[in-house]
mmCIF file of C-alpha atoms and ligand atoms in Angstrom:
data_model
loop_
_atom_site.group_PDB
_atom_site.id
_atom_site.type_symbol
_atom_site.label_atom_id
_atom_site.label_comp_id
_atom_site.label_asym_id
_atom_site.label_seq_id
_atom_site.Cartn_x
_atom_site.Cartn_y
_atom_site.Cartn_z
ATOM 1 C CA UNK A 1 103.811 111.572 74.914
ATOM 2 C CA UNK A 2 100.925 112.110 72.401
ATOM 3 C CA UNK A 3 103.390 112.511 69.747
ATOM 4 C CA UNK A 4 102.901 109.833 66.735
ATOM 5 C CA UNK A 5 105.091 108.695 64.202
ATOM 6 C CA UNK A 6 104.269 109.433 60.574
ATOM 7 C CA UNK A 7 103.645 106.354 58.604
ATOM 8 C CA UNK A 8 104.286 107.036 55.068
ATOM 9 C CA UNK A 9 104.213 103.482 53.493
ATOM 10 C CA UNK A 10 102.236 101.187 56.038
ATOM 11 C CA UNK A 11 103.355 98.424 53.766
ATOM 12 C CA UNK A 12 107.200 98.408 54.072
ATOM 13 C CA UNK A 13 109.371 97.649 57.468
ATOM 14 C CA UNK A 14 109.351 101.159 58.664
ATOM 15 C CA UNK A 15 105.915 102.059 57.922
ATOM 16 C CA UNK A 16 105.243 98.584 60.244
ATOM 17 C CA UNK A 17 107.624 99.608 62.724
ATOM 18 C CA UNK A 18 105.670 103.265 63.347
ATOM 19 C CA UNK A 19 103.016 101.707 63.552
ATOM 20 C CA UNK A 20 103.831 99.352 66.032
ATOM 21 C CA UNK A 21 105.158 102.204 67.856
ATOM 22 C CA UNK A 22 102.198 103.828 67.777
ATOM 23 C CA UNK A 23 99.589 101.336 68.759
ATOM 24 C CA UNK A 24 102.051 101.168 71.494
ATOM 25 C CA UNK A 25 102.124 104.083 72.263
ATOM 26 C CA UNK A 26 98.319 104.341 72.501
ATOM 27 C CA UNK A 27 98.108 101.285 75.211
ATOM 28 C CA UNK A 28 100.267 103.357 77.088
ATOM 29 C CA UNK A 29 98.472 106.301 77.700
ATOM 30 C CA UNK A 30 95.309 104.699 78.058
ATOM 31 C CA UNK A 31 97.274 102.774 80.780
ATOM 32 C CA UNK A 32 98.610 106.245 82.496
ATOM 33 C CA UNK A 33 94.783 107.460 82.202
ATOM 34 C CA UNK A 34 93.269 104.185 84.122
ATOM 35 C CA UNK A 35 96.753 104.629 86.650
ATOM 36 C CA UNK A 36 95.757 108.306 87.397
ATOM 37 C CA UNK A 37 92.064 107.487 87.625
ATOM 38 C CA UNK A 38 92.574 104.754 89.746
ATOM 39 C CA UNK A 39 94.229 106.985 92.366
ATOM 40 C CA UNK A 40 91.747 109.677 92.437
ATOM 41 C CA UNK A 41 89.144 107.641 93.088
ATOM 42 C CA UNK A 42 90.918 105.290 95.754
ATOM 43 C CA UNK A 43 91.679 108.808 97.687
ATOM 44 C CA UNK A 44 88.431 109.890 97.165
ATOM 45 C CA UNK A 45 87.192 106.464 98.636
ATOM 46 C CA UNK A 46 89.164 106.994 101.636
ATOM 47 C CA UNK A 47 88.797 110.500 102.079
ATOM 48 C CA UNK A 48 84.913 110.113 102.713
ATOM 49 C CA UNK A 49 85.366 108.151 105.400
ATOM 50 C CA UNK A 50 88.537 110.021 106.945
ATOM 51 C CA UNK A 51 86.029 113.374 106.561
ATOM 52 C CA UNK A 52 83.754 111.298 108.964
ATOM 53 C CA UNK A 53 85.969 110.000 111.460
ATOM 54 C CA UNK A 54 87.698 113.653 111.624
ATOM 55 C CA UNK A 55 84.623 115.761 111.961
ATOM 56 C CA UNK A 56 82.626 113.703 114.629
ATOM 57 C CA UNK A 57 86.235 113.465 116.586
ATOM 58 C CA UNK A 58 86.291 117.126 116.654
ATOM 59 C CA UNK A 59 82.513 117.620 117.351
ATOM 60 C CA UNK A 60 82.785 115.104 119.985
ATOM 61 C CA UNK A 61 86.172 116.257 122.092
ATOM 62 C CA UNK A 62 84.572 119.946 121.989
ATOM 63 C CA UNK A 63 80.767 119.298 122.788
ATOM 64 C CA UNK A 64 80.477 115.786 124.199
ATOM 65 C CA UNK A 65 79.843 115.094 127.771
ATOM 66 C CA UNK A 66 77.866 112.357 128.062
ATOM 67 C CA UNK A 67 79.273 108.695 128.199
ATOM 68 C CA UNK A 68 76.466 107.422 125.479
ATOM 69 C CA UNK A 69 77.471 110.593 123.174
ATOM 70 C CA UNK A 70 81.238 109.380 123.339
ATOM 71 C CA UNK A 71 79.936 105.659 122.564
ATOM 72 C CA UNK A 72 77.803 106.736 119.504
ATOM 73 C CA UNK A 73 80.876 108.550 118.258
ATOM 74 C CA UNK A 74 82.958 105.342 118.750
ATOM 75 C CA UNK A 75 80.744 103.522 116.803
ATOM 76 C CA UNK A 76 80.270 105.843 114.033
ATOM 77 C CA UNK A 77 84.212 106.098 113.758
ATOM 78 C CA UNK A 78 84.739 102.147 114.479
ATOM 79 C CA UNK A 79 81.879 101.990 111.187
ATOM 80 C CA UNK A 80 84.144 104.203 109.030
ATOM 81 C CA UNK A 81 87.303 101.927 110.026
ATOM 82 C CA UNK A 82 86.105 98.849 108.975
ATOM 83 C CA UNK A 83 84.796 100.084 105.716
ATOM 84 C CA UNK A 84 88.291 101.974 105.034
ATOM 85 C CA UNK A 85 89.637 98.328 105.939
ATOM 86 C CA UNK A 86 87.287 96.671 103.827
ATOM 87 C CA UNK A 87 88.492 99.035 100.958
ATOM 88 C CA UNK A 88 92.254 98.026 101.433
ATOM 89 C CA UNK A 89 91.833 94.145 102.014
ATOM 90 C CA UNK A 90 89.412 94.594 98.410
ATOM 91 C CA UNK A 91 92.412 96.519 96.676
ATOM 92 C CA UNK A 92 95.064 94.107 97.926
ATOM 93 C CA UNK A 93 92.826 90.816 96.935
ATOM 94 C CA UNK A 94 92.472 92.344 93.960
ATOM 95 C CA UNK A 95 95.718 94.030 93.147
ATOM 96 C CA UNK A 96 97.178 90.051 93.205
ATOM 97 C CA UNK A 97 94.698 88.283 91.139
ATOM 98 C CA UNK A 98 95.369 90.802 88.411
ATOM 99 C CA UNK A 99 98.964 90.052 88.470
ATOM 100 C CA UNK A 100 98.406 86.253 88.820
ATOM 101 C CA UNK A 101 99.783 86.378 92.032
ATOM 102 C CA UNK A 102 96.562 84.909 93.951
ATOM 103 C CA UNK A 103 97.608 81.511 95.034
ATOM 104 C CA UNK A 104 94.949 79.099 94.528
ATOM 105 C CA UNK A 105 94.291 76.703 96.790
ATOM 106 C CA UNK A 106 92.444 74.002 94.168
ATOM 107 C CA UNK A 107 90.681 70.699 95.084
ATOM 108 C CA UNK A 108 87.913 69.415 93.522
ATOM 109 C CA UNK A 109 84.384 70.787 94.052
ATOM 110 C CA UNK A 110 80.682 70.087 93.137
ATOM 111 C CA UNK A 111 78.758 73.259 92.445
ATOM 112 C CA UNK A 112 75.426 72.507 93.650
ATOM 113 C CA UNK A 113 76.563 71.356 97.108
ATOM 114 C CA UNK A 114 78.823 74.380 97.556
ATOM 115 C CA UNK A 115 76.226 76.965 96.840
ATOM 116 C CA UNK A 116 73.587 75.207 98.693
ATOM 117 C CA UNK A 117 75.908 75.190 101.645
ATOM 118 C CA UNK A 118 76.651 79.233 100.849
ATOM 119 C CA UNK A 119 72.508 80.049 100.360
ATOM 120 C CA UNK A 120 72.545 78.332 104.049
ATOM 121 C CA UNK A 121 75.530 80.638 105.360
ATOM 122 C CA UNK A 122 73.708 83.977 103.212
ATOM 123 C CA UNK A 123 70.357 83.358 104.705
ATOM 124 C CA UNK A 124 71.703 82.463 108.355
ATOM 125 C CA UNK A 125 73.744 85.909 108.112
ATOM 126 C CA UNK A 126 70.622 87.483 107.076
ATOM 127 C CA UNK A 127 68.271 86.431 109.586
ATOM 128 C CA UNK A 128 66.186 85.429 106.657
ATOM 129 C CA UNK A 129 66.155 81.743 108.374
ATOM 130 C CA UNK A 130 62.829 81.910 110.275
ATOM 131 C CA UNK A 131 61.271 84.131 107.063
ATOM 132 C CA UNK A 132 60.780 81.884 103.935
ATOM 133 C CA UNK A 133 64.241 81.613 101.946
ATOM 134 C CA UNK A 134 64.358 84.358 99.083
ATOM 135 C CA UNK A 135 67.520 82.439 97.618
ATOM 136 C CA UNK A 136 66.840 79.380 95.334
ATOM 137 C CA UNK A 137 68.830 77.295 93.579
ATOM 138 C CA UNK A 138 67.825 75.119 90.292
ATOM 139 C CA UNK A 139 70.803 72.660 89.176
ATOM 140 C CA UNK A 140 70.709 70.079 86.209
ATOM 141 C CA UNK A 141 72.493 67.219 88.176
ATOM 142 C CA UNK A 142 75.769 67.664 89.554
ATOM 143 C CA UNK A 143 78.883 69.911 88.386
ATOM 144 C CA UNK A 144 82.270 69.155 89.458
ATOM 145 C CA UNK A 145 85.414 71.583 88.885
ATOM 146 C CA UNK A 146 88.850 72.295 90.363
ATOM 147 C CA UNK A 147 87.959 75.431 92.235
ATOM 148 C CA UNK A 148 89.292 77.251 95.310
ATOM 149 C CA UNK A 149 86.900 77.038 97.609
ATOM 150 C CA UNK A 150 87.100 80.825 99.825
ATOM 151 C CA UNK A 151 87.820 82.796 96.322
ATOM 152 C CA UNK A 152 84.959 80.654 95.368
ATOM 153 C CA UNK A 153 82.672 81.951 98.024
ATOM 154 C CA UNK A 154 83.776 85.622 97.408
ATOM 155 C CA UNK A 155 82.927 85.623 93.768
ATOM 156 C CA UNK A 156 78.806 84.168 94.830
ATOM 157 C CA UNK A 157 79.031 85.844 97.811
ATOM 158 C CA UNK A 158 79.328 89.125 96.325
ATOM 159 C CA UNK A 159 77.089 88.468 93.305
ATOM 160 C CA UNK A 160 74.390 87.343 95.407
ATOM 161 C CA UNK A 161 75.061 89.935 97.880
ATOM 162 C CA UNK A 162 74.230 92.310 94.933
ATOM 163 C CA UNK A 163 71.218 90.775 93.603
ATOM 164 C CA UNK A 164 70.169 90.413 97.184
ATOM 165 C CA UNK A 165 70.847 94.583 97.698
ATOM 166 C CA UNK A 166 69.487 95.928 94.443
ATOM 167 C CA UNK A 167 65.857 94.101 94.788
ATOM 168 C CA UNK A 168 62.891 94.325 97.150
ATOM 169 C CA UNK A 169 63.326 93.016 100.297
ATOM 170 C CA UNK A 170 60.994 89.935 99.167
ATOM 171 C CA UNK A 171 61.783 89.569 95.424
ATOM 172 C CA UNK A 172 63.652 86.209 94.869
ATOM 173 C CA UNK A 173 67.155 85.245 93.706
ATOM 174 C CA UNK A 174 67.239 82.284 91.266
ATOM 175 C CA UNK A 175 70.395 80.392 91.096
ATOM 176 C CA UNK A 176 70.302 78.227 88.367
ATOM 177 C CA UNK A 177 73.472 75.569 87.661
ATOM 178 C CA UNK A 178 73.741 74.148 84.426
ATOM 179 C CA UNK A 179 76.557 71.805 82.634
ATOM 180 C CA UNK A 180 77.250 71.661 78.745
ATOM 181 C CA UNK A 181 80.120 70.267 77.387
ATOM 182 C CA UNK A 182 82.855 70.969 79.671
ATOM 183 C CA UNK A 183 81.613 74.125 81.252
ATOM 184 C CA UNK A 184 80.247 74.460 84.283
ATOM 185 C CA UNK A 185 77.379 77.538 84.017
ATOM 186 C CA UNK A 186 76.264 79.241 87.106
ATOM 187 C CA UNK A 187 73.276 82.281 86.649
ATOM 188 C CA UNK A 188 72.147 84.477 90.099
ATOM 189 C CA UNK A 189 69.021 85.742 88.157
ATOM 190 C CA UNK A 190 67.478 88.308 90.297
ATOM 191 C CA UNK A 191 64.549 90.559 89.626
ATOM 192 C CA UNK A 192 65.697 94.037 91.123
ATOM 193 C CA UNK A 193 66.477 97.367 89.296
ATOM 194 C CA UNK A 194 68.422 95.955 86.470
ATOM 195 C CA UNK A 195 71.433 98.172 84.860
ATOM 196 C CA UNK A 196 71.278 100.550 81.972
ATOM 197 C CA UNK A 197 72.618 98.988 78.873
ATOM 198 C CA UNK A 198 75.193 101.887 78.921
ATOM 199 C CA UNK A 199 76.602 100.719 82.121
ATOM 200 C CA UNK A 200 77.000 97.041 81.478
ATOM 201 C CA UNK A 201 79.925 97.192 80.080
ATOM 202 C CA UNK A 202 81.723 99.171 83.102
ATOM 203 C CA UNK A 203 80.339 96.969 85.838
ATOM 204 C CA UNK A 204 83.040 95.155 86.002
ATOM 205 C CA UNK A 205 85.404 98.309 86.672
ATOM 206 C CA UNK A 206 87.309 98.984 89.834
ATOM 207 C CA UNK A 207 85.581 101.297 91.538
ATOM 208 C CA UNK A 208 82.556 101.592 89.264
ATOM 209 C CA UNK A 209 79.056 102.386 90.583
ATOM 210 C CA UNK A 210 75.991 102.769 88.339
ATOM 211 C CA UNK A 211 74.310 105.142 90.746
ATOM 212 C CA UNK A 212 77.302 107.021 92.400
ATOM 213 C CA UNK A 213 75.206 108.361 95.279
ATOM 214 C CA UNK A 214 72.849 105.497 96.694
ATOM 215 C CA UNK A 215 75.337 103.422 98.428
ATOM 216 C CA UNK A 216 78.327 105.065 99.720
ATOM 217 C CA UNK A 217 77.621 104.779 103.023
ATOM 218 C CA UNK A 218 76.088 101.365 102.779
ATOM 219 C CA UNK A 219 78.925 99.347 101.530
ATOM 220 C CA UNK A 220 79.434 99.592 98.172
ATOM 221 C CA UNK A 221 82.722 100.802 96.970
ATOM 222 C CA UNK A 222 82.706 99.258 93.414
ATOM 223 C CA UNK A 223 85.305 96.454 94.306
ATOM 224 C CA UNK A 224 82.890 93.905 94.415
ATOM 225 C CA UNK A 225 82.635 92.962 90.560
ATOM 226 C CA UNK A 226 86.199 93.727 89.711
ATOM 227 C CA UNK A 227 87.435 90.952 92.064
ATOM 228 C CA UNK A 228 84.442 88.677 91.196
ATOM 229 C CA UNK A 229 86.038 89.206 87.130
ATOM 230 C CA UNK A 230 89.775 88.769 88.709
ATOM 231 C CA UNK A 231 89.411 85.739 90.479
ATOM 232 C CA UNK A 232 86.694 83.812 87.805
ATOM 233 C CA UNK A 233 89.703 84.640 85.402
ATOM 234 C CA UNK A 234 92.399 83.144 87.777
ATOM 235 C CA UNK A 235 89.995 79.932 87.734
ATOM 236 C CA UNK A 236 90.367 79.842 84.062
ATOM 237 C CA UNK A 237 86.403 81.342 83.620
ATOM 238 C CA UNK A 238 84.439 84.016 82.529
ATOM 239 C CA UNK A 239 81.602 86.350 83.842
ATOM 240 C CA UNK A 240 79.063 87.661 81.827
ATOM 241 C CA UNK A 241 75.972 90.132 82.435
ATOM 242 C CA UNK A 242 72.842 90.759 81.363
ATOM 243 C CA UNK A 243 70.316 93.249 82.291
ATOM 244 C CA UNK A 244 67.445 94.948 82.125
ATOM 245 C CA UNK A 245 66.208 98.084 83.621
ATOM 246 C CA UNK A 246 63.130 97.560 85.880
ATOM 247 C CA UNK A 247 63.511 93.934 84.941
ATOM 248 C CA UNK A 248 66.386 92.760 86.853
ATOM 249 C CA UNK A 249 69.792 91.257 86.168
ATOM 250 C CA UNK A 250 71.793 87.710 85.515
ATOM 251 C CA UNK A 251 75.488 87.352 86.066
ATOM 252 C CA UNK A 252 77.105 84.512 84.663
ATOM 253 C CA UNK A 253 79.528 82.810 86.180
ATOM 254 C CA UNK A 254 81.455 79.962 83.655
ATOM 255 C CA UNK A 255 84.264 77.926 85.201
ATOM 256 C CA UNK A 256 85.731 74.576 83.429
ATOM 257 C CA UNK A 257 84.354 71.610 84.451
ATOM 258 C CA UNK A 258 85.961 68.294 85.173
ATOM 259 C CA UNK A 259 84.867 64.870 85.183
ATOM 260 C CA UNK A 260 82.973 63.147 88.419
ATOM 261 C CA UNK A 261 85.926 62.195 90.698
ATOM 262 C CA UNK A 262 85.324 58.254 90.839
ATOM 263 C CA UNK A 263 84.786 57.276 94.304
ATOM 264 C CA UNK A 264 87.412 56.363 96.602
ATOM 265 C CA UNK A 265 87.435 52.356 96.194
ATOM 266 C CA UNK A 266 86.352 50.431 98.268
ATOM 267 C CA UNK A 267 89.029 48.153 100.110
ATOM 268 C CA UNK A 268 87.546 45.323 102.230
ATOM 269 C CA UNK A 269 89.227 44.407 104.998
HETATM 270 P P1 ADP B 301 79.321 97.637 94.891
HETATM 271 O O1 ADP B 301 80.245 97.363 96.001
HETATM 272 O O2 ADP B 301 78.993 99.069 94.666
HETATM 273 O O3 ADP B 301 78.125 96.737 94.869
HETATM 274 P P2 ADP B 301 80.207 96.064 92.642
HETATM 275 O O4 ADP B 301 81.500 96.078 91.932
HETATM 276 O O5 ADP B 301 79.791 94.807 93.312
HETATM 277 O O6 ADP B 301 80.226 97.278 93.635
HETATM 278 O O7 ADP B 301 79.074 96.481 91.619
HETATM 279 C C1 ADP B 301 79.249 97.625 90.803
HETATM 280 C C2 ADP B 301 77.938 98.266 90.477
HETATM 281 O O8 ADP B 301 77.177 97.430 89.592
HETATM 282 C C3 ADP B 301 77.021 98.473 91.680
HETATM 283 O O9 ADP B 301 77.317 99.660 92.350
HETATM 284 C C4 ADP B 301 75.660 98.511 91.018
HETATM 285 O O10 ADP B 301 75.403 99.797 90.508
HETATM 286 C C5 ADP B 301 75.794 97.555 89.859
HETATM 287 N N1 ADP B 301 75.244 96.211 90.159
HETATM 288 C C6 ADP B 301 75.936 95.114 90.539
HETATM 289 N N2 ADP B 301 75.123 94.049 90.699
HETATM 290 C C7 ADP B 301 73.874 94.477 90.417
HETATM 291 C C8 ADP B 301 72.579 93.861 90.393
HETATM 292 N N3 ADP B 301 72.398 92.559 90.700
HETATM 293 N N4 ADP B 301 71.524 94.634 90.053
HETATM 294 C C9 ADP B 301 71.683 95.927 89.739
HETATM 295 N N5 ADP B 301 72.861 96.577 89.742
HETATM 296 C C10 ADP B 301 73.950 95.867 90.070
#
């Protein structure tokens, strides 16, 4: 396949047409590379867990006798399930927003109501709720889009679920809303262990982790960003980052923002 045509004359119609060819050429292997990648690391995602659930199954039928070793086992392997099942429902989610396929269920939506009501959910699924709140949120009055509201709550949900993970447990997470033009800007600004410039760019990859060995077990698969990218673009936005190691990271989130529904009018009867 890594044969190219010879262009002899890039200026006539043949000399085009090879080169055509070849550009095309090039997508395509770079396309067989990211297909072949993409399955060695999806069975190597699976196969950690599967190693798990095997071995303890094994340890356990031959040595355990004890009711609480057989529950500890069934815990460990029910932990390992819902991770593997996490990994699938990721893939599929995200396997149909690339293709366009996500059906989006759009109404209209004001940003700084939505994410104070998903800092209340975060912080309630935290048990941060008695501690002081480490998520804040700074908006410039209000922002109104055509969003769908659960894809919505999976792209903040995992960006703050990131900036919550890769600071201290009592560094803060600034959410700050802005609205220029017609775009609707949303930064999580956090102050955690920022990325290295050489990494940025790959964040948003499936299955990309900046430090490969610190959260396997706690999460992180490296589906997170991919689908947070897949389903802003679906909404007709972008994401952006910027980071800084030591210093901490922003992620961007930019949808298209619409005008202030009018209120409903008011009929008297
Ligand atoms: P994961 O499930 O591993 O968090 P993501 O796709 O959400 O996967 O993120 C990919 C990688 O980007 C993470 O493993 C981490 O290395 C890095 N990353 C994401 N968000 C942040 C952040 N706020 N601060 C530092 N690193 C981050």
């Amino acid at each position: 396949l890594s044969q190219r045509l010879e262009v002899l004359n890039p200026n006539d119609e043949i000399g085009r047409l090879a080169e055509t060819f070849n550009s095309t050429l090039a997508r395509l292997e770079a396309s067989f590379v990211r297909t072949r990648r993409f399955f060695v690391d999806i069975s190597h995602e699976l196969r950690t867990p599967l190693t798990i659930i095997r071995g303890e199954t094994e340890v356990g039928l031959k040595w355990a006798k004890e009711p609480e070793d057989f529950k500890e086992i069934l815990q460990s392997n029910l932990d390992e399930v819902k991770r593997m099942s996490d990994i699938v429902e990721s893939l599929l989610d995200l396997s149909r927003a690339e293709e366009g396929g996500v059906h989006l269920e759009l109404q209209e939506i004001e940003l700084s109501e939505f994410l104070l009501g998903l800092i209340h959910d975060l912080e309630q699924q935290r048990r941060h709720n008695e501690q002081e709140s480490r998520i804040s949120l700074e908006s410039y009055g209000t922002a109104w889009i055509m969003g769908d509201m659960r894809r919505l709550r999976q792209v903040f949900l995992n960006i703050l679920n990131n900036a919550l993970y890769f600071s201290a447990e009592d560094s803060p997470v600034r959410i700050e809303l802005k609205v220029e033009a017609s775009r609707a800007r949303v930064s999580v600004i956090d102050r955690g262990v920022g990325i290295p410039a050489e990494d940025l760019e790959h964040v948003f990859e499936r299955f990309y982790r900046v430090d490969k060995s610190r959260n396997r077990r706690d999460g992180g698969a490296g589906l997170g960003l991919s689908l947070v990218k897949s389903l802003t673009e679906a909404h007709g936005g972008k994401v952006y980052v910027e980071s800084s190691v030591g210093l901490g990271s922003v992620f961007i989130v930019d949808l298209p923002a619409i005008p202030a529904p009018s209120a409903e009018a008011f009929i008297p009867s």
